[in-house]
mmCIF file of C-alpha atoms in Angstrom:
data_model
loop_
_atom_site.group_PDB
_atom_site.id
_atom_site.type_symbol
_atom_site.label_atom_id
_atom_site.label_comp_id
_atom_site.label_asym_id
_atom_site.label_seq_id
_atom_site.Cartn_x
_atom_site.Cartn_y
_atom_site.Cartn_z
ATOM 1 C CA MET A 1 74.336 58.287 113.451
ATOM 2 C CA ARG A 2 74.989 60.387 110.398
ATOM 3 C CA ALA A 3 78.519 61.771 110.091
ATOM 4 C CA VAL A 4 78.848 65.534 109.856
ATOM 5 C CA THR A 5 80.767 66.694 106.799
ATOM 6 C CA PRO A 6 83.198 69.489 107.669
ATOM 7 C CA ALA A 7 82.587 72.813 105.948
ATOM 8 C CA PRO A 8 84.831 73.617 103.001
ATOM 9 C CA ALA A 9 87.781 75.839 103.848
ATOM 10 C CA ALA A 10 86.279 78.649 101.773
ATOM 11 C CA CYS A 11 83.153 78.713 103.970
ATOM 12 C CA ARG A 12 84.617 78.525 107.486
ATOM 13 C CA HIS A 13 85.203 82.251 107.760
ATOM 14 C CA ALA A 14 82.394 83.425 105.481
ATOM 15 C CA ASP A 15 80.607 85.429 108.179
ATOM 16 C CA THR A 16 83.835 87.016 109.372
ATOM 17 C CA LEU A 17 84.812 88.041 105.854
ATOM 18 C CA LYS A 18 81.338 89.403 105.215
ATOM 19 C CA ALA A 19 81.550 91.556 108.344
ATOM 20 C CA ALA A 20 85.028 92.790 107.395
ATOM 21 C CA LEU A 21 83.916 93.761 103.885
ATOM 22 C CA ALA A 22 80.819 95.506 105.238
ATOM 23 C CA GLN A 23 82.961 97.571 107.596
ATOM 24 C CA LEU A 24 85.341 98.526 104.780
ATOM 25 C CA ASP A 25 82.434 99.485 102.511
ATOM 26 C CA GLY A 26 81.227 101.836 105.235
ATOM 27 C CA VAL A 27 84.550 103.655 105.163
ATOM 28 C CA ILE A 28 85.522 103.515 101.480
ATOM 29 C CA LEU A 29 82.260 104.729 99.988
ATOM 30 C CA GLY A 30 81.196 103.597 96.539
ATOM 31 C CA LYS A 31 84.286 101.444 95.811
ATOM 32 C CA PRO A 32 83.282 97.833 96.576
ATOM 33 C CA GLY A 33 85.250 96.407 93.646
ATOM 34 C CA GLN A 34 88.515 98.066 94.644
ATOM 35 C CA THR A 35 87.980 97.138 98.291
ATOM 36 C CA ARG A 36 87.518 93.459 97.430
ATOM 37 C CA LEU A 37 90.585 93.465 95.208
ATOM 38 C CA ALA A 38 92.619 94.889 98.092
ATOM 39 C CA VAL A 39 91.328 92.198 100.454
ATOM 40 C CA ALA A 40 92.010 89.483 97.854
ATOM 41 C CA CYS A 41 95.561 90.814 97.512
ATOM 42 C CA LEU A 42 96.027 90.520 101.274
ATOM 43 C CA LEU A 43 94.588 86.988 101.343
ATOM 44 C CA ALA A 44 96.930 85.935 98.517
ATOM 45 C CA ARG A 45 100.005 87.195 100.460
ATOM 46 C CA GLY A 46 100.671 89.815 97.800
ATOM 47 C CA HIS A 47 101.394 93.523 97.931
ATOM 48 C CA LEU A 48 99.199 96.303 96.582
ATOM 49 C CA LEU A 49 100.046 99.374 94.499
ATOM 50 C CA ILE A 50 97.485 102.183 94.341
ATOM 51 C CA GLU A 51 98.017 104.622 91.486
ATOM 52 C CA ASP A 52 96.039 107.828 91.811
ATOM 53 C CA GLN A 53 96.137 111.501 92.597
ATOM 54 C CA PRO A 54 96.153 112.760 96.194
ATOM 55 C CA GLY A 55 92.919 113.036 98.132
ATOM 56 C CA VAL A 56 90.862 110.109 96.810
ATOM 57 C CA GLY A 57 91.149 107.794 99.831
ATOM 58 C CA LYS A 58 94.352 105.793 99.367
ATOM 59 C CA THR A 59 95.588 106.329 102.931
ATOM 60 C CA THR A 60 92.079 105.781 104.291
ATOM 61 C CA LEU A 61 91.877 102.399 102.567
ATOM 62 C CA ALA A 62 95.232 101.300 104.003
ATOM 63 C CA GLY A 63 94.339 102.328 107.551
ATOM 64 C CA ALA A 64 90.876 100.778 107.354
ATOM 65 C CA LEU A 65 92.305 97.457 106.129
ATOM 66 C CA ALA A 66 94.814 97.337 108.970
ATOM 67 C CA ARG A 67 92.262 98.131 111.680
ATOM 68 C CA THR A 68 89.604 95.799 110.276
ATOM 69 C CA PHE A 69 92.031 92.862 110.146
ATOM 70 C CA GLY A 70 93.562 93.696 113.536
ATOM 71 C CA LEU A 71 97.054 94.293 112.164
ATOM 72 C CA ASP A 72 99.899 96.542 113.292
ATOM 73 C CA PHE A 73 100.052 99.568 110.956
ATOM 74 C CA ARG A 74 102.867 101.972 110.095
ATOM 75 C CA ARG A 75 102.964 104.734 107.505
ATOM 76 C CA VAL A 76 106.072 106.170 105.833
ATOM 77 C CA GLN A 77 105.989 109.290 103.689
ATOM 78 C CA PHE A 78 108.457 108.721 100.870
ATOM 79 C CA THR A 79 110.559 111.755 100.003
ATOM 80 C CA ALA A 80 113.732 112.386 98.036
ATOM 81 C CA ASP A 81 115.872 112.401 101.211
ATOM 82 C CA LEU A 82 114.499 109.165 102.673
ATOM 83 C CA LEU A 83 117.317 106.651 103.192
ATOM 84 C CA PRO A 84 117.096 102.840 103.104
ATOM 85 C CA ALA A 85 118.002 102.688 106.804
ATOM 86 C CA ASP A 86 115.017 104.925 107.567
ATOM 87 C CA LEU A 87 112.864 102.012 106.404
ATOM 88 C CA THR A 88 114.733 98.904 107.434
ATOM 89 C CA GLY A 89 116.365 100.087 110.672
ATOM 90 C CA VAL A 90 119.909 100.610 111.834
ATOM 91 C CA SER A 91 122.390 99.258 114.394
ATOM 92 C CA VAL A 92 123.596 101.749 116.996
ATOM 93 C CA TRP A 93 126.377 101.405 119.528
ATOM 94 C CA ASP A 94 125.172 100.475 123.009
ATOM 95 C CA ALA A 95 127.971 101.798 125.236
ATOM 96 C CA PRO A 96 126.857 100.205 128.553
ATOM 97 C CA ASN A 97 126.775 96.744 126.939
ATOM 98 C CA SER A 98 129.717 97.378 124.583
ATOM 99 C CA ALA A 99 127.711 96.016 121.637
ATOM 100 C CA PHE A 100 125.633 97.142 118.721
ATOM 101 C CA SER A 101 121.869 97.188 119.200
ATOM 102 C CA PHE A 102 119.461 96.987 116.264
ATOM 103 C CA LEU A 103 116.662 99.534 116.106
ATOM 104 C CA PRO A 104 114.022 98.155 113.724
ATOM 105 C CA GLY A 105 112.540 100.474 111.147
ATOM 106 C CA PRO A 106 108.889 100.834 110.139
ATOM 107 C CA VAL A 107 109.184 97.946 107.671
ATOM 108 C CA PHE A 108 108.878 95.658 110.720
ATOM 109 C CA SER A 109 105.099 96.015 110.785
ATOM 110 C CA GLU A 110 102.246 93.833 109.593
ATOM 111 C CA VAL A 111 100.836 96.526 107.289
ATOM 112 C CA LEU A 112 103.146 99.175 105.878
ATOM 113 C CA LEU A 113 101.834 102.129 103.908
ATOM 114 C CA ALA A 114 104.570 103.390 101.590
ATOM 115 C CA ASP A 115 103.010 106.724 100.698
ATOM 116 C CA GLU A 116 104.052 108.254 97.360
ATOM 117 C CA ILE A 117 106.699 105.604 96.741
ATOM 118 C CA ASN A 118 107.755 107.189 93.457
ATOM 119 C CA ARG A 119 108.976 110.333 95.235
ATOM 120 C CA ALA A 120 111.881 108.427 96.804
ATOM 121 C CA THR A 121 115.187 107.636 95.140
ATOM 122 C CA PRO A 122 115.611 104.304 93.320
ATOM 123 C CA ARG A 123 117.975 103.124 96.085
ATOM 124 C CA THR A 124 115.305 103.549 98.769
ATOM 125 C CA GLN A 125 112.646 102.049 96.530
ATOM 126 C CA GLY A 126 114.903 99.042 95.997
ATOM 127 C CA ALA A 127 115.408 98.536 99.747
ATOM 128 C CA LEU A 128 111.667 98.307 100.295
ATOM 129 C CA LEU A 129 111.057 96.067 97.312
ATOM 130 C CA GLU A 130 113.817 93.690 98.443
ATOM 131 C CA ALA A 131 112.097 93.368 101.813
ATOM 132 C CA MET A 132 108.787 92.745 100.021
ATOM 133 C CA GLU A 133 110.286 89.945 97.937
ATOM 134 C CA GLU A 134 112.437 88.239 100.563
ATOM 135 C CA ARG A 135 110.240 89.094 103.580
ATOM 136 C CA GLN A 136 113.395 89.688 105.587
ATOM 137 C CA VAL A 137 115.955 92.410 106.225
ATOM 138 C CA SER A 138 119.725 91.901 106.319
ATOM 139 C CA GLU A 139 121.689 94.467 108.314
ATOM 140 C CA GLY A 140 125.103 94.237 109.922
ATOM 141 C CA GLY A 141 125.532 90.668 108.756
ATOM 142 C CA VAL A 142 122.329 89.522 110.487
ATOM 143 C CA THR A 143 119.158 88.461 108.672
ATOM 144 C CA ARG A 144 115.941 89.361 110.466
ATOM 145 C CA PRO A 145 112.556 87.996 109.336
ATOM 146 C CA LEU A 146 109.666 90.366 108.840
ATOM 147 C CA PRO A 147 106.312 89.783 110.562
ATOM 148 C CA ASP A 148 103.805 87.258 109.259
ATOM 149 C CA PRO A 149 101.510 88.511 107.826
ATOM 150 C CA PHE A 150 103.436 91.255 106.035
ATOM 151 C CA PHE A 151 101.473 93.453 103.631
ATOM 152 C CA VAL A 152 102.775 96.524 101.804
ATOM 153 C CA ILE A 153 100.383 99.066 100.347
ATOM 154 C CA ALA A 154 102.275 101.561 98.204
ATOM 155 C CA THR A 155 100.726 104.647 96.674
ATOM 156 C CA GLN A 156 102.067 106.212 93.519
ATOM 157 C CA ASN A 157 101.344 109.641 92.076
ATOM 158 C CA PRO A 158 100.873 110.058 88.319
ATOM 159 C CA ALA A 159 104.190 110.208 86.447
ATOM 160 C CA ALA A 160 103.452 113.770 85.320
ATOM 161 C CA PHE A 161 103.646 115.038 88.907
ATOM 162 C CA VAL A 162 106.789 116.971 89.870
ATOM 163 C CA GLY A 163 109.583 115.081 91.657
ATOM 164 C CA THR A 164 108.606 111.510 90.825
ATOM 165 C CA SER A 165 110.899 108.593 89.969
ATOM 166 C CA PRO A 166 108.953 105.871 88.126
ATOM 167 C CA LEU A 167 109.338 102.297 89.346
ATOM 168 C CA PRO A 168 111.154 100.037 86.848
ATOM 169 C CA GLU A 169 109.201 97.142 85.372
ATOM 170 C CA ALA A 170 111.116 94.547 87.423
ATOM 171 C CA GLN A 171 110.160 96.346 90.629
ATOM 172 C CA LEU A 172 106.540 96.827 89.582
ATOM 173 C CA ASP A 173 106.361 93.051 89.194
ATOM 174 C CA ARG A 174 106.815 92.702 92.975
ATOM 175 C CA PHE A 175 103.296 94.066 93.441
ATOM 176 C CA LEU A 176 100.567 91.469 93.038
ATOM 177 C CA MET A 177 97.914 93.999 92.044
ATOM 178 C CA THR A 178 97.464 97.608 91.008
ATOM 179 C CA ILE A 179 94.205 99.453 91.593
ATOM 180 C CA THR A 180 92.935 102.978 91.019
ATOM 181 C CA LEU A 181 90.319 104.439 93.328
ATOM 182 C CA GLY A 182 89.335 107.407 91.175
ATOM 183 C CA TYR A 183 86.729 109.997 92.062
ATOM 184 C CA PRO A 184 83.707 108.902 94.118
ATOM 185 C CA ASP A 185 80.345 108.542 92.411
ATOM 186 C CA PRO A 186 77.860 111.408 92.983
ATOM 187 C CA ARG A 187 75.982 109.571 95.724
ATOM 188 C CA ALA A 188 79.120 108.752 97.707
ATOM 189 C CA GLU A 189 80.440 112.277 97.199
ATOM 190 C CA ARG A 190 77.163 113.718 98.503
ATOM 191 C CA THR A 191 77.415 111.566 101.615
ATOM 192 C CA LEU A 192 80.955 112.851 102.078
ATOM 193 C CA LEU A 193 79.749 116.447 101.866
ATOM 194 C CA GLU A 194 76.796 115.901 104.203
ATOM 195 C CA THR A 195 78.929 114.248 106.883
ATOM 196 C CA GLY A 196 81.918 116.537 106.466
ATOM 197 C CA GLY A 197 84.125 113.488 106.033
ATOM 198 C CA ARG A 198 83.418 112.177 109.530
ATOM 199 C CA SER A 199 82.095 108.896 108.146
ATOM 200 C CA LEU A 200 85.498 108.270 106.548
ATOM 201 C CA SER A 201 87.432 108.285 109.836
ATOM 202 C CA VAL A 202 89.192 104.999 110.580
ATOM 203 C CA ARG A 203 90.108 105.793 114.177
ATOM 204 C CA GLY A 204 86.914 104.331 115.581
ATOM 205 C CA LEU A 205 87.058 101.087 113.618
ATOM 206 C CA GLY A 206 87.272 97.878 115.597
ATOM 207 C CA ALA A 207 89.082 94.694 114.622
ATOM 208 C CA VAL A 208 86.795 92.157 112.963
ATOM 209 C CA LEU A 209 89.522 89.484 113.078
ATOM 210 C CA ASP A 210 93.164 89.180 114.081
ATOM 211 C CA ALA A 211 96.521 88.294 112.557
ATOM 212 C CA ALA A 212 96.326 84.616 113.507
ATOM 213 C CA THR A 213 92.947 84.244 111.787
ATOM 214 C CA LEU A 214 94.251 86.025 108.703
ATOM 215 C CA VAL A 215 97.234 83.655 108.473
ATOM 216 C CA GLN A 216 94.833 80.724 108.718
ATOM 217 C CA MET A 217 92.740 82.230 105.913
ATOM 218 C CA GLN A 218 95.825 82.657 103.753
ATOM 219 C CA ARG A 219 96.639 78.962 104.183
ATOM 220 C CA GLU A 220 93.084 78.061 103.243
ATOM 221 C CA VAL A 221 93.370 80.197 100.103
ATOM 222 C CA ASP A 222 96.341 78.049 99.071
ATOM 223 C CA GLY A 223 94.061 75.020 99.286
ATOM 224 C CA ILE A 224 91.397 76.336 96.894
ATOM 225 C CA HIS A 225 91.202 73.798 94.062
ATOM 226 C CA ALA A 226 92.236 74.712 90.511
ATOM 227 C CA ALA A 227 91.165 72.048 88.008
ATOM 228 C CA GLY A 228 93.118 71.099 84.902
ATOM 229 C CA PRO A 229 90.857 73.034 82.466
ATOM 230 C CA LEU A 230 91.282 76.131 84.647
ATOM 231 C CA LEU A 231 95.069 75.811 84.358
ATOM 232 C CA ASP A 232 94.607 75.428 80.595
ATOM 233 C CA TYR A 233 92.724 78.732 80.611
ATOM 234 C CA LEU A 234 95.539 80.443 82.496
ATOM 235 C CA GLN A 235 98.050 79.227 79.924
ATOM 236 C CA LEU A 236 95.840 80.416 77.062
ATOM 237 C CA LEU A 237 95.670 83.860 78.656
ATOM 238 C CA ALA A 238 99.430 83.971 79.116
ATOM 239 C CA HIS A 239 99.984 82.924 75.492
ATOM 240 C CA ALA A 240 97.530 85.601 74.318
ATOM 241 C CA THR A 241 99.486 88.324 76.141
ATOM 242 C CA ARG A 242 102.798 87.074 74.715
ATOM 243 C CA GLU A 243 101.472 87.066 71.147
ATOM 244 C CA HIS A 244 99.424 90.275 71.318
ATOM 245 C CA PRO A 245 100.689 92.838 68.774
ATOM 246 C CA GLY A 246 99.878 95.742 71.071
ATOM 247 C CA LEU A 247 101.995 94.540 74.020
ATOM 248 C CA SER A 248 105.766 94.744 74.369
ATOM 249 C CA VAL A 249 105.992 91.682 76.642
ATOM 250 C CA GLY A 250 103.573 89.081 77.949
ATOM 251 C CA LEU A 251 102.930 87.530 81.335
ATOM 252 C CA SER A 252 105.961 85.756 82.800
ATOM 253 C CA PRO A 253 105.718 82.375 84.575
ATOM 254 C CA ARG A 254 105.972 84.215 87.902
ATOM 255 C CA ALA A 255 103.105 86.485 86.898
ATOM 256 C CA LEU A 256 101.076 83.434 85.896
ATOM 257 C CA LEU A 257 101.577 81.922 89.345
ATOM 258 C CA ALA A 258 100.533 85.255 90.836
ATOM 259 C CA LEU A 259 97.379 85.230 88.699
ATOM 260 C CA LEU A 260 96.491 81.771 90.009
ATOM 261 C CA GLY A 261 97.017 82.889 93.602
ATOM 262 C CA ALA A 262 94.899 86.011 93.118
ATOM 263 C CA ALA A 263 92.117 83.982 91.472
ATOM 264 C CA ARG A 264 92.163 81.535 94.404
ATOM 265 C CA ALA A 265 91.748 84.470 96.810
ATOM 266 C CA TRP A 266 88.828 85.841 94.764
ATOM 267 C CA ALA A 267 87.113 82.433 94.819
ATOM 268 C CA TYR A 268 87.709 82.279 98.584
ATOM 269 C CA LEU A 269 86.006 85.659 99.005
ATOM 270 C CA ALA A 270 83.023 84.265 97.122
ATOM 271 C CA GLY A 271 82.902 81.239 99.424
ATOM 272 C CA ARG A 272 83.771 78.715 96.716
ATOM 273 C CA PRO A 273 86.143 75.739 97.193
ATOM 274 C CA MET A 274 87.378 75.903 93.586
ATOM 275 C CA VAL A 275 88.508 78.519 91.081
ATOM 276 C CA LEU A 276 86.232 79.399 88.162
ATOM 277 C CA PRO A 277 87.140 81.296 84.975
ATOM 278 C CA GLU A 278 85.189 84.318 86.217
ATOM 279 C CA ASP A 279 87.519 84.494 89.232
ATOM 280 C CA VAL A 280 90.483 84.763 86.871
ATOM 281 C CA GLN A 281 88.689 87.406 84.805
ATOM 282 C CA ALA A 282 87.824 89.441 87.907
ATOM 283 C CA VAL A 283 91.446 89.806 89.061
ATOM 284 C CA PHE A 284 93.162 89.802 85.661
ATOM 285 C CA PRO A 285 93.078 93.586 84.959
ATOM 286 C CA ALA A 286 94.447 94.471 88.421
ATOM 287 C CA LEU A 287 97.220 91.909 88.037
ATOM 288 C CA ALA A 288 98.136 92.576 84.396
ATOM 289 C CA THR A 289 97.934 96.361 83.970
ATOM 290 C CA HIS A 290 101.315 97.143 85.547
ATOM 291 C CA ARG A 291 102.998 94.060 84.058
ATOM 292 C CA LEU A 292 102.081 94.507 80.388
ATOM 293 C CA PRO A 293 103.593 97.650 78.833
ATOM 294 C CA PRO A 294 101.905 98.682 75.575
ATOM 295 C CA ARG A 295 103.976 99.103 72.433
ATOM 296 C CA ALA A 296 102.433 102.484 71.619
ATOM 297 C CA PRO A 297 102.074 105.253 74.206
ATOM 298 C CA GLY A 298 98.604 106.384 75.102
ATOM 299 C CA VAL A 299 96.977 102.991 74.582
ATOM 300 C CA GLY A 300 93.957 102.415 76.842
ATOM 301 C CA MET A 301 94.984 99.350 78.819
ATOM 302 C CA SER A 302 91.531 98.709 80.249
ATOM 303 C CA ASP A 303 90.023 98.362 76.773
ATOM 304 C CA LEU A 304 92.969 96.289 75.512
ATOM 305 C CA LEU A 305 92.729 93.840 78.426
ATOM 306 C CA ALA A 306 88.948 93.620 78.112
ATOM 307 C CA ARG A 307 89.298 92.661 74.440
ATOM 308 C CA LEU A 308 92.020 90.151 75.273
ATOM 309 C CA LEU A 309 89.761 88.467 77.840
ATOM 310 C CA ALA A 310 86.844 88.443 75.390
ATOM 311 C CA ASP A 311 88.964 86.891 72.614
ATOM 312 C CA THR A 312 90.535 84.151 74.760
ATOM 313 C CA PRO A 313 88.372 80.997 74.707
ATOM 314 C CA ILE A 314 87.466 79.195 77.923
ATOM 315 C CA PRO A 315 88.305 75.436 77.627
#
């Protein structure tokens, strides 16, 4: 009797992922690339920063992701008077039991939308980013782990908007990817007008999968193979950013590991058991834009990164 070869890890959940992406495409109209980057960020255990003006679907994307993947969702509106304890939680005195009782904050959720993160003070921003990095909260001498999975989607208004506090470079590095939704294309905008926005509601979305399945997928992403020549390509890209005359700094070793993880997630979305150079190229702009400050202001980063990718040879 012929033995049955088990399906590669990247193919076991292909139908489920396809259904999830189709549902998201029905909500976020005309943005399949950004939607797939957001899903890849989730699969790679990263966090996502969305930089754009209000009203282009940032909150809709966050809510749709949470409902599609069957995850607990909380939203926090960041303002100048938001305190770190408003995010992480606080211990209050429980008189009947003569002890302090911890009331967890909204950070104890599987998907947290940090809306307009650059409107909060640096102290509050730092409290969230510490939780993102350590995936735990320390309060009152007790360390409490955050849920698994734990995914932060932060939105950021343009720096020119009133009342914003830009995130420092070291804090931006805590986000795996940055995307911009932008305006919808004419066809998607027409659909929006004809439906009055009803097609963009996330309240009626059902869960395509659950948290346990997502965690299993994340483990499978870690197992996507990266061959030696692919690692050579990653190092060539990193060297190119470090030597580029138009960039102040290049990719750090931590950023290079993040690039590998994001490329593995992109290959997983494509149903492949190994990473190809095109997977690296697909996620590179979203990973590098917020990590590579240009030397001269006003430089178009999309064009600069496209040229860098074109000039870096594939081994």
